[in-house]
Amino acid sequence: MPRLGRPPGQELNAIDPLALRTDADPAAAPPPASRRARRWLVLYPRAIPLVIFLALAAITALSVFAIESNARARERAQMREYAQGLAAALDRSGSGFTSYLRAGAALFASVDEVSPETFDSFVRALKLNAEDTGAEGIGWIPVLEPRDLPGFLARTRARQPDYPAITPTPASNTGRIAPVAMFAPDTPLNRRALGYDMYSDPARAAAMAEAEVTLRPAASGRIMLRRDNSPAAPAFAIYMPVFRLSGSEDRGLSGFVYTPFRAREFLDAAIDREGAGGFGVRLYDGEVSTGHLLVARSISGSARETVEQEVTIADRKLMLVIEHADHQVLSPLSMVTLMFGLALASLLMLLARLLTQQAFEDQARLAFFEEQHSIRNSLTRELNHRVKNTLANVLSILSLTRRRASGLDDFADSLEGRIRALSATHDLLTVTDWGTTPIRAVIEAELQHFREALDDAILLEGPDLELAPNDALSFGLAVHELATNAAKYGALSVPGGQVTIRWSRGDDEAAETTWAEVEWQETGGPPVAQQRRRGFGTELIQKVVAHELRQPVTLEFDPAGVRCVLRVPVRRPADFRIREREIDRRVRKP
């Protein structure tokens, strides 16, 4: 029997709950869309809430992605704006000192020899503020031939007795020499640069050669200042060539005015003017690689976003890299959106789950009530059929008993015994819930009173076979009549008499039928009279029982004892279980 709580797809799919409302107004039925929605809820009670949750989660994820994308775009715009501002600040610093160098070159080109007085006068006129630009100062580098070096040292040491020797020491094959002759501001650290031959360093020599060719200020690559001489303090320098002119005659390169920059101070000065901005900054000489890094002011952690900005300082390309690392996985707005979206999705999933569960339970209840209604109808029809059969049997017994009775007492006794036989079989069927009943149990129920007094006189022998309810009633009535006749006139009426009841199973494969063949044999009783009146028992067995069982009945009155052979059908449960068959048909109805 189907039960409430059966998984969906069985009884719930079999019966449409709207079909149960046979007495309802068709206009009051839900619209088709509502019906379809409820059917979806019932058919997929777990999938629908999950789909709702996933849909809202996807919408939330898209919202968070949009918020994060906008935040990243805004962040990149801020980084690019900061990079442009910082590049402009660096360019202004470089351009300012380039102007100083151009002015110095113009002044020094107009004199025959750059003396300390001329250099000091020039520096004082410039009013240098190196701290605001990151420059170390400004210096003068004469360009000498090796043969001119002794005279240069003699003149210079005459004015500056502490002027050092040229370093590195020139060799016999050394070409031009460019020693630092003067440098301002005059500090103990800056004096370390005096006497250093600029042509001895390839990076410096390359910048000086470029300036000589282009006649414009030229910046060097990554160098180490003489005062620091440490790889941890990279620097660069800008050189402006000075050509001494006398009338229209070009007397060639006289020297260079130059300014060295420590990369960190140069960048810090620009950052101080532009503002830190909360970003990391890296400055590279040309391409972005570790070997070309000039200075880095990185933020902690790995950079998540970077923006590159090219900067030109004295015709040399530098690369400014702005980086930003956000330690937060998501922005606050994204976190709020994500938490709210997930909470809403969970709430709607729970609500949808409750609705689907309620719809599922309502559907199950409707199906259960319809099933119970069907069962009641089936039971009512079955009860009516069985009551009619029983009343027909009673009427037949009553009619035959009345015709064969010799008096009122005989009629009452015969009728009572036969009614009791029906009652005994009914009690047995009730115990088995009107299912199949063992054939041995039917015989023992009808012979119970006789076996209590004559136990040894009755022998039962046969296999276990089950009878249908109606067949058991008819067979029990036949056994009662045979036993009553044997007790009155046959083997059970005298001592030493015996009744043997044997049964066996028979099959007809062609007709697909099975029966129990029961043989009643009396022995040891009084001789059976050949001339006798046909009684009610004979009529009942040969007419009523044979008709109900739809099988032939053999009844022989042999002088040695009565012999009766009956065939009782052994039916399949599906042939007589009207209730189960009807319910099964309705449940499996598409």
XYZ file of C-alpha atoms in Angstrom:
590
model
C 0.000 0.000 0.000
C 1.501 3.417 -0.845
C 2.372 5.489 2.161
C 2.825 9.137 2.916
C 6.494 10.025 2.487
C 7.155 7.884 -0.578
C 9.823 9.489 -2.785
C 8.511 11.771 -5.520
C 7.961 10.228 -8.905
C 5.732 7.361 -7.689
C 2.274 7.943 -6.233
C 2.672 11.709 -6.481
C 3.082 11.512 -10.236
C 0.217 9.105 -10.556
C -2.588 11.344 -9.297
C -3.031 15.005 -10.129
C -4.263 16.785 -6.982
C -6.505 19.008 -9.095
C -8.224 15.922 -10.465
C -9.427 15.071 -6.941
C -11.622 18.166 -6.810
C -14.433 16.627 -8.808
C -16.999 18.822 -7.083
C -15.062 22.060 -7.461
C -15.960 24.867 -9.779
C -13.667 24.815 -12.844
C -13.487 28.598 -12.726
C -11.999 28.399 -9.225
C -9.067 26.212 -10.339
C -5.617 27.832 -10.322
C -4.331 29.197 -13.611
C -2.065 26.932 -15.682
C 1.074 28.913 -14.724
C 0.377 28.417 -11.028
C -0.301 24.734 -11.598
C 2.941 24.313 -13.509
C 4.884 26.176 -10.809
C 3.449 23.949 -8.094
C 4.200 20.853 -10.143
C 7.818 21.997 -10.561
C 8.067 22.510 -6.813
C 6.765 19.001 -6.204
C 8.829 17.275 -8.872
C 12.113 18.949 -7.887
C 11.891 19.751 -4.160
C 15.693 19.990 -3.756
C 16.708 21.277 -7.167
C 14.468 24.387 -7.177
C 15.911 25.879 -3.913
C 19.412 25.074 -5.120
C 18.782 26.783 -8.458
C 17.453 29.872 -6.663
C 20.511 29.960 -4.415
C 22.918 29.532 -7.326
C 21.143 32.212 -9.370
C 21.333 34.768 -6.555
C 24.916 33.739 -5.793
C 25.812 34.286 -9.456
C 24.156 37.710 -9.436
C 26.037 38.563 -6.251
C 29.306 37.384 -7.779
C 28.705 39.512 -10.878
C 27.933 42.517 -8.678
C 31.108 41.985 -6.669
C 33.077 41.568 -9.887
C 31.650 44.831 -11.248
C 32.463 46.658 -8.017
C 35.989 45.261 -7.959
C 36.490 46.080 -11.646
C 35.411 49.659 -11.065
C 37.665 49.866 -8.027
C 40.598 48.519 -10.048
C 39.897 50.942 -12.886
C 39.680 53.862 -10.453
C 42.864 52.677 -8.786
C 44.704 52.434 -12.093
C 43.514 55.912 -13.047
C 44.850 57.262 -9.763
C 48.144 55.430 -10.299
C 48.474 56.776 -13.833
C 47.676 60.297 -12.674
C 50.262 59.995 -9.911
C 52.830 58.589 -12.355
C 52.307 61.506 -14.715
C 52.623 64.016 -11.888
C 55.774 62.361 -10.546
C 57.279 62.186 -14.039
C 56.593 65.887 -14.471
C 58.306 66.626 -11.130
C 61.370 64.614 -12.172
C 61.450 66.360 -15.520
C 61.308 69.746 -13.835
C 64.231 68.791 -11.584
C 66.274 67.608 -14.530
C 65.324 70.571 -16.711
C 66.239 73.048 -13.955
C 69.765 71.771 -13.645
C 70.038 71.416 -17.409
C 69.393 75.145 -17.609
C 72.143 75.759 -15.063
C 74.515 73.634 -17.092
C 73.676 75.491 -20.299
C 74.307 78.795 -18.584
C 77.597 77.574 -17.214
C 78.631 76.264 -20.622
C 77.896 79.643 -22.207
C 79.905 81.461 -19.517
C 82.897 79.139 -19.548
C 83.067 79.192 -23.342
C 83.684 82.932 -23.245
C 86.852 82.782 -21.138
C 90.253 81.420 -21.969
C 90.562 79.498 -18.719
C 88.017 78.639 -16.071
C 89.559 79.916 -12.867
C 88.318 79.192 -9.348
C 87.160 82.817 -9.098
C 85.112 82.512 -12.302
C 83.623 79.194 -11.135
C 82.772 80.562 -7.670
C 81.220 83.640 -9.190
C 79.081 81.469 -11.427
C 77.952 79.252 -8.547
C 77.036 82.203 -6.362
C 75.043 83.725 -9.186
C 73.053 80.497 -9.620
C 72.094 80.363 -5.931
C 71.896 76.567 -6.073
C 69.371 74.775 -3.906
C 70.447 71.206 -4.420
C 68.262 69.854 -1.623
C 65.077 70.632 -3.557
C 66.157 68.740 -6.687
C 68.268 65.844 -5.414
C 71.427 67.104 -7.149
C 74.777 66.873 -5.395
C 75.996 70.153 -6.868
C 77.762 71.367 -10.019
C 81.302 70.843 -11.207
C 83.835 71.724 -13.916
C 85.744 69.100 -15.887
C 88.498 70.272 -18.284
C 89.408 67.972 -21.165
C 93.162 67.486 -21.419
C 95.599 65.741 -23.618
C 98.201 63.626 -21.759
C 100.930 66.143 -22.617
C 98.906 68.958 -21.021
C 98.412 67.127 -17.712
C 101.623 68.309 -15.946
C 100.899 71.978 -16.716
C 97.285 71.534 -15.515
C 98.406 70.032 -12.226
C 100.989 72.784 -11.723
C 98.498 75.594 -12.290
C 95.798 73.961 -10.229
C 97.993 73.124 -7.240
C 99.353 76.657 -7.301
C 95.842 77.820 -6.512
C 94.742 74.664 -4.593
C 97.701 73.087 -2.831
C 95.623 70.158 -1.605
C 94.444 69.138 -5.079
C 94.831 65.323 -5.284
C 96.516 63.224 -7.916
C 94.598 62.117 -10.978
C 92.745 58.830 -10.407
C 92.896 56.365 -11.907
C 96.501 57.049 -12.773
C 96.780 57.711 -16.523
C 98.843 55.208 -18.517
C 101.199 56.007 -21.345
C 98.556 55.053 -23.925
C 95.715 56.901 -22.234
C 93.822 59.207 -24.542
C 92.122 62.357 -23.385
C 91.820 62.964 -19.684
C 88.845 64.664 -18.000
C 89.662 65.214 -14.301
C 87.228 66.993 -11.980
C 88.860 70.367 -11.403
C 86.255 72.160 -9.299
C 83.002 71.215 -7.564
C 80.477 73.222 -5.597
C 79.322 73.251 -2.931
C 82.742 72.771 -1.384
C 82.293 70.063 1.281
C 84.623 67.328 2.560
C 82.522 64.683 0.779
C 82.439 66.586 -2.498
C 86.235 67.098 -2.415
C 86.562 63.327 -2.914
C 85.452 63.829 -6.498
C 88.359 66.155 -7.323
C 90.986 64.613 -9.568
C 88.739 61.755 -10.747
C 89.137 61.082 -14.473
C 85.620 60.899 -15.942
C 86.872 59.152 -19.065
C 87.940 56.184 -16.924
C 84.288 55.122 -16.433
C 82.570 53.805 -19.591
C 79.105 55.048 -18.513
C 80.410 58.563 -17.876
C 82.571 58.535 -21.023
C 79.574 57.467 -23.145
C 77.438 60.330 -21.800
C 80.231 62.842 -22.383
C 80.754 61.600 -25.937
C 77.019 61.914 -26.656
C 76.943 65.448 -25.268
C 79.967 66.362 -27.364
C 78.266 65.116 -30.515
C 74.776 66.501 -29.875
C 75.978 69.752 -28.266
C 73.241 69.264 -25.667
C 73.167 68.064 -22.090
C 73.389 64.271 -21.895
C 72.654 62.018 -18.921
C 74.755 59.009 -18.102
C 73.608 55.544 -17.236
C 73.804 53.991 -13.790
C 77.037 55.036 -12.027
C 78.515 55.117 -8.527
C 79.584 58.493 -7.155
C 83.151 58.915 -6.105
C 82.038 60.091 -2.698
C 79.949 56.958 -2.080
C 81.569 54.217 -4.160
C 78.819 51.838 -3.012
C 76.574 49.657 -5.220
C 73.751 50.404 -2.812
C 73.734 54.085 -3.821
C 73.304 54.259 -7.612
C 73.490 57.622 -9.297
C 73.644 59.314 -12.678
C 75.188 62.527 -14.012
C 74.319 65.139 -16.641
C 77.126 66.561 -18.803
C 77.074 69.763 -20.897
C 80.003 70.299 -23.288
C 81.936 73.604 -23.344
C 83.595 74.692 -26.549
C 86.040 77.605 -26.276
C 85.718 80.052 -29.150
C 88.135 82.825 -30.168
C 86.647 84.923 -32.908
C 85.555 82.638 -35.684
C 88.164 80.033 -34.978
C 86.937 76.908 -33.273
C 89.527 75.853 -30.748
C 87.678 72.601 -29.909
C 86.284 71.030 -26.752
C 87.334 72.766 -23.608
C 85.561 70.663 -21.022
C 82.228 69.829 -19.419
C 79.959 71.362 -16.859
C 78.258 68.537 -15.030
C 75.875 67.743 -12.202
C 75.723 64.381 -10.435
C 72.439 63.099 -8.997
C 72.029 60.420 -6.380
C 69.044 58.489 -7.677
C 67.319 58.107 -4.300
C 67.544 61.803 -3.392
C 66.526 62.762 -6.923
C 63.383 60.586 -6.659
C 62.648 61.556 -3.043
C 62.749 65.246 -3.927
C 60.144 64.691 -6.644
C 57.983 62.568 -4.327
C 58.158 65.247 -1.615
C 56.863 67.806 -4.082
C 54.181 65.551 -5.590
C 53.134 63.661 -2.429
C 53.577 59.990 -1.555
C 50.104 58.954 -2.729
C 50.312 55.576 -0.953
C 52.024 53.925 -3.915
C 55.356 52.201 -4.433
C 57.793 53.802 -6.886
C 60.664 52.325 -8.896
C 62.981 54.182 -11.261
C 64.841 52.253 -13.944
C 67.519 53.284 -16.400
C 65.813 52.356 -19.648
C 64.118 48.958 -19.610
C 62.429 47.538 -16.546
C 64.819 44.904 -15.205
C 66.785 44.280 -12.049
C 70.107 45.236 -13.634
C 68.779 48.652 -14.653
C 67.143 49.569 -11.345
C 68.252 52.984 -10.094
C 66.115 53.322 -6.990
C 63.057 51.713 -5.473
C 60.635 52.860 -2.842
C 58.487 49.755 -2.715
C 55.504 49.048 -0.548
C 55.364 45.904 1.534
C 54.083 42.803 -0.177
C 53.954 41.948 -3.841
C 52.587 44.517 -6.242
C 49.136 43.708 -7.514
C 48.894 46.592 -10.001
C 51.675 48.482 -11.808
C 51.719 51.466 -14.142
C 54.749 52.447 -16.222
C 55.559 56.015 -17.210
C 58.496 57.060 -19.374
C 60.622 60.028 -18.212
C 63.261 61.824 -20.329
C 66.141 63.396 -18.417
C 68.744 65.116 -20.624
C 67.908 62.977 -23.673
C 68.082 59.754 -21.636
C 65.030 57.586 -21.280
C 64.177 56.533 -17.732
C 61.244 54.315 -16.772
C 59.089 55.176 -13.796
C 57.033 52.294 -12.380
C 54.182 52.970 -9.955
C 52.934 49.942 -8.005
C 50.126 49.331 -5.587
C 49.361 46.319 -3.399
C 46.063 45.955 -1.616
C 46.194 43.539 1.305
C 42.426 43.295 1.386
C 40.975 40.440 -0.622
C 37.911 42.507 -1.423
C 37.002 46.119 -0.927
C 34.608 46.975 1.934
C 31.751 47.617 -0.496
C 32.381 44.262 -2.178
C 32.423 42.483 1.184
C 29.109 44.075 2.178
C 27.589 43.189 -1.193
C 28.871 39.625 -0.984
C 27.612 39.052 2.566
C 24.224 40.598 1.815
C 23.853 38.605 -1.420
C 24.768 35.298 0.208
C 22.461 35.979 3.140
C 19.588 36.834 0.795
C 20.298 33.775 -1.353
C 20.354 31.528 1.724
C 17.109 33.038 3.022
C 15.320 32.592 -0.310
C 16.700 29.069 -0.636
C 15.315 28.232 2.811
C 11.971 29.816 1.933
C 11.823 27.919 -1.360
C 12.730 24.720 0.460
C 9.877 25.269 2.919
C 7.458 25.971 0.064
C 8.534 22.877 -1.844
C 8.287 20.771 1.289
C 4.809 22.127 1.972
C 3.728 21.510 -1.623
C 5.214 18.024 -1.474
C 3.374 17.218 1.754
C 0.092 18.658 0.424
C 0.446 16.582 -2.718
C 1.217 13.498 -0.658
C -1.817 14.082 1.580
C -4.107 14.522 -1.409
C -2.749 11.369 -2.981
C -3.156 9.509 0.316
C -6.764 10.677 0.745
C -7.574 9.716 -2.832
C -5.984 6.349 -2.257
C -8.013 5.809 0.913
C -11.159 6.809 -0.946
C -10.341 4.282 -3.671
C -9.663 1.613 -1.053
C -13.019 2.316 0.642
C -14.837 2.022 -2.664
C -13.073 -1.243 -3.456
C -13.749 -2.640 0.004
C -17.390 -1.624 -0.217
C -17.811 -3.358 -3.562
C -16.004 -6.424 -2.298
C -18.060 -6.496 0.878
C -21.274 -6.208 -1.127
C -20.156 -9.032 -3.374
C -19.244 -11.302 -0.452
C -22.408 -10.508 1.481
C -24.485 -11.346 -1.593
C -22.604 -14.620 -2.044
C -23.054 -15.506 1.618
C -26.759 -14.633 1.544
C -27.167 -16.665 -1.652
C -25.511 -19.634 0.069
C -27.728 -19.176 3.126
C -30.851 -18.956 0.951
C -29.818 -22.121 -0.911
C -29.148 -23.943 2.354
C -32.450 -22.692 3.769
C -34.425 -23.755 0.720
C -32.882 -27.226 0.478
C -33.097 -27.813 4.223
C -36.778 -26.845 4.272
C -37.600 -29.255 1.424
C -35.691 -32.152 3.009
C -36.615 -31.629 6.710
C -39.067 -34.051 8.300
C -40.111 -31.633 10.987
C -39.404 -28.285 12.584
C -36.737 -29.660 14.951
C -34.979 -31.458 12.132
C -35.092 -28.238 10.033
C -33.693 -26.150 12.894
C -30.896 -28.607 13.699
C -29.843 -28.998 10.069
C -29.975 -25.284 9.382
C -28.034 -24.439 12.538
C -25.246 -26.920 11.745
C -24.807 -25.596 8.227
C -24.842 -21.981 9.369
C -22.226 -22.883 11.969
C -20.090 -24.414 9.214
C -20.257 -21.163 7.264
C -19.461 -19.239 10.442
C -16.455 -21.403 11.228
C -15.021 -20.844 7.777
C -15.790 -17.098 8.038
C -13.921 -16.948 11.330
C -10.948 -18.662 9.729
C -10.988 -16.204 6.798
C -11.245 -13.295 9.180
C -8.117 -14.456 11.004
C -6.247 -14.524 7.676
C -7.642 -11.087 6.755
C -9.581 -12.678 3.883
C -6.378 -13.709 2.211
C -5.312 -17.166 1.234
C -6.208 -19.922 3.728
C -4.417 -23.283 4.104
C -6.593 -26.184 2.983
C -5.657 -28.157 6.121
C -6.922 -25.293 8.319
C -10.314 -25.322 6.540
C -10.714 -29.081 7.040
C -9.667 -28.910 10.702
C -12.081 -26.038 11.355
C -15.018 -28.018 9.974
C -14.040 -31.266 11.738
C -13.045 -29.654 15.025
C -16.007 -31.057 17.026
C -15.611 -34.534 15.550
C -11.839 -34.688 16.119
C -12.254 -33.766 19.769
C -14.291 -36.930 20.260
C -12.892 -39.182 17.542
C -9.340 -38.012 16.990
C -7.957 -41.329 15.766
C -10.896 -41.904 13.433
C -10.002 -38.968 11.143
C -6.750 -38.939 9.144
C -5.509 -35.906 7.179
C -2.733 -36.148 4.582
C -1.575 -33.713 1.878
C 0.823 -30.873 0.943
C 0.540 -27.210 1.981
C -1.872 -25.491 -0.376
C -3.612 -22.137 -0.076
C -7.271 -21.494 -1.049
C -8.966 -18.283 -2.068
C -11.631 -16.927 0.358
C -14.748 -17.862 -1.713
C -13.321 -21.274 -2.583
C -12.572 -21.923 1.096
C -16.199 -21.146 2.019
C -17.611 -23.588 -0.536
C -15.048 -26.273 0.257
C -15.695 -25.907 4.002
C -19.433 -26.319 3.438
C -18.820 -29.550 1.469
C -16.559 -30.936 4.232
C -19.241 -30.110 6.792
C -21.904 -31.986 4.840
C -19.658 -35.035 4.368
C -18.723 -35.050 8.062
C -22.374 -34.665 9.145
C -23.430 -37.531 6.870
C -20.577 -39.733 8.193
C -21.544 -38.951 11.792
C -25.202 -39.845 11.184
C -25.003 -42.775 8.829
C -21.385 -43.501 7.912
C -18.007 -44.409 9.352
C -18.119 -41.907 12.239
C -21.440 -43.310 13.488
C -19.972 -46.595 14.786
C -16.864 -47.527 16.735
C -13.967 -48.590 14.539
C -15.051 -46.456 11.607
C -12.471 -44.185 9.974
C -12.416 -41.256 7.572
C -9.302 -40.540 5.496
C -8.933 -37.173 3.741
C -6.096 -36.908 1.209
C -5.353 -34.097 -1.160
C -2.741 -33.451 -3.808
C -1.757 -30.710 -6.231
C -2.734 -30.831 -9.903
C -1.602 -28.581 -12.766
C -2.809 -27.897 -16.276
C 0.072 -26.110 -18.045
C -1.930 -25.502 -21.205
C -4.739 -23.721 -19.342
C -2.323 -22.305 -16.741
C -4.546 -23.509 -13.900
C -3.783 -25.276 -10.624
C -6.108 -27.170 -8.317
C -6.160 -29.259 -5.171
C -7.751 -32.673 -5.654
C -9.329 -33.737 -2.333
C -10.423 -37.306 -1.711
C -12.883 -38.203 1.131
C -12.856 -41.911 1.897
C -14.880 -43.627 4.644
C -14.005 -47.137 5.864
C -15.166 -49.445 8.685
C -18.640 -48.043 8.863
C -22.080 -49.616 8.295
C -22.730 -50.902 4.766
C -24.072 -48.168 2.568
C -27.608 -48.922 1.421
C -27.994 -48.904 -2.327
C -31.655 -47.888 -2.129
C -31.823 -44.552 -0.322
C -33.509 -41.219 -0.464
C -31.466 -38.389 -2.071
C -30.754 -35.998 0.806
C -29.851 -32.347 1.166
C -26.098 -33.052 1.568
C -25.964 -34.730 -1.813
C -27.839 -31.846 -3.398
C -25.602 -29.283 -1.708
C -22.351 -30.965 -2.717
C -23.275 -31.831 -6.282
C -25.054 -28.602 -7.126
C -24.110 -25.694 -4.910
C -20.482 -26.607 -4.175
C -19.784 -27.785 -7.716
C -21.269 -24.567 -9.073
C -19.245 -22.332 -6.738
C -15.981 -24.178 -7.353
C -16.615 -24.515 -11.098
C -15.133 -27.978 -10.902
C -16.773 -31.447 -11.164
C -17.573 -33.358 -7.958
C -17.453 -37.151 -7.807
C -19.693 -38.685 -5.098
C -19.781 -42.518 -4.858
C -21.900 -44.532 -2.394
C -19.883 -47.716 -2.306
C -21.114 -50.395 0.172
C -17.724 -50.301 1.867
C -17.978 -46.589 2.472
C -18.768 -43.231 0.882
C -16.083 -41.796 -1.402
C -16.089 -38.189 -2.613
C -13.529 -36.457 -4.851
C -13.559 -32.647 -5.153
C -11.377 -30.306 -7.140
C -10.743 -26.972 -5.467
C -9.021 -24.257 -7.566
C -5.724 -22.918 -6.254
C -5.827 -19.356 -7.533
C -3.106 -16.735 -7.731
C -3.489 -13.915 -5.210
C -3.928 -11.377 -8.024
C -7.020 -13.289 -9.209
C -9.015 -12.621 -6.068
C -7.369 -9.684 -4.240
C -9.712 -7.113 -5.601
C -8.575 -4.388 -3.247
C -4.857 -4.727 -3.973
C -5.434 -5.032 -7.727
C -7.655 -1.969 -7.837
C -5.224 0.138 -5.798
C -2.296 -1.050 -7.845
C -4.104 -0.135 -11.056
C -4.943 3.377 -9.826
C -1.460 4.058 -8.470
C 0.195 3.018 -11.721
C -2.206 5.019 -13.844
C -0.131 7.512 -15.913
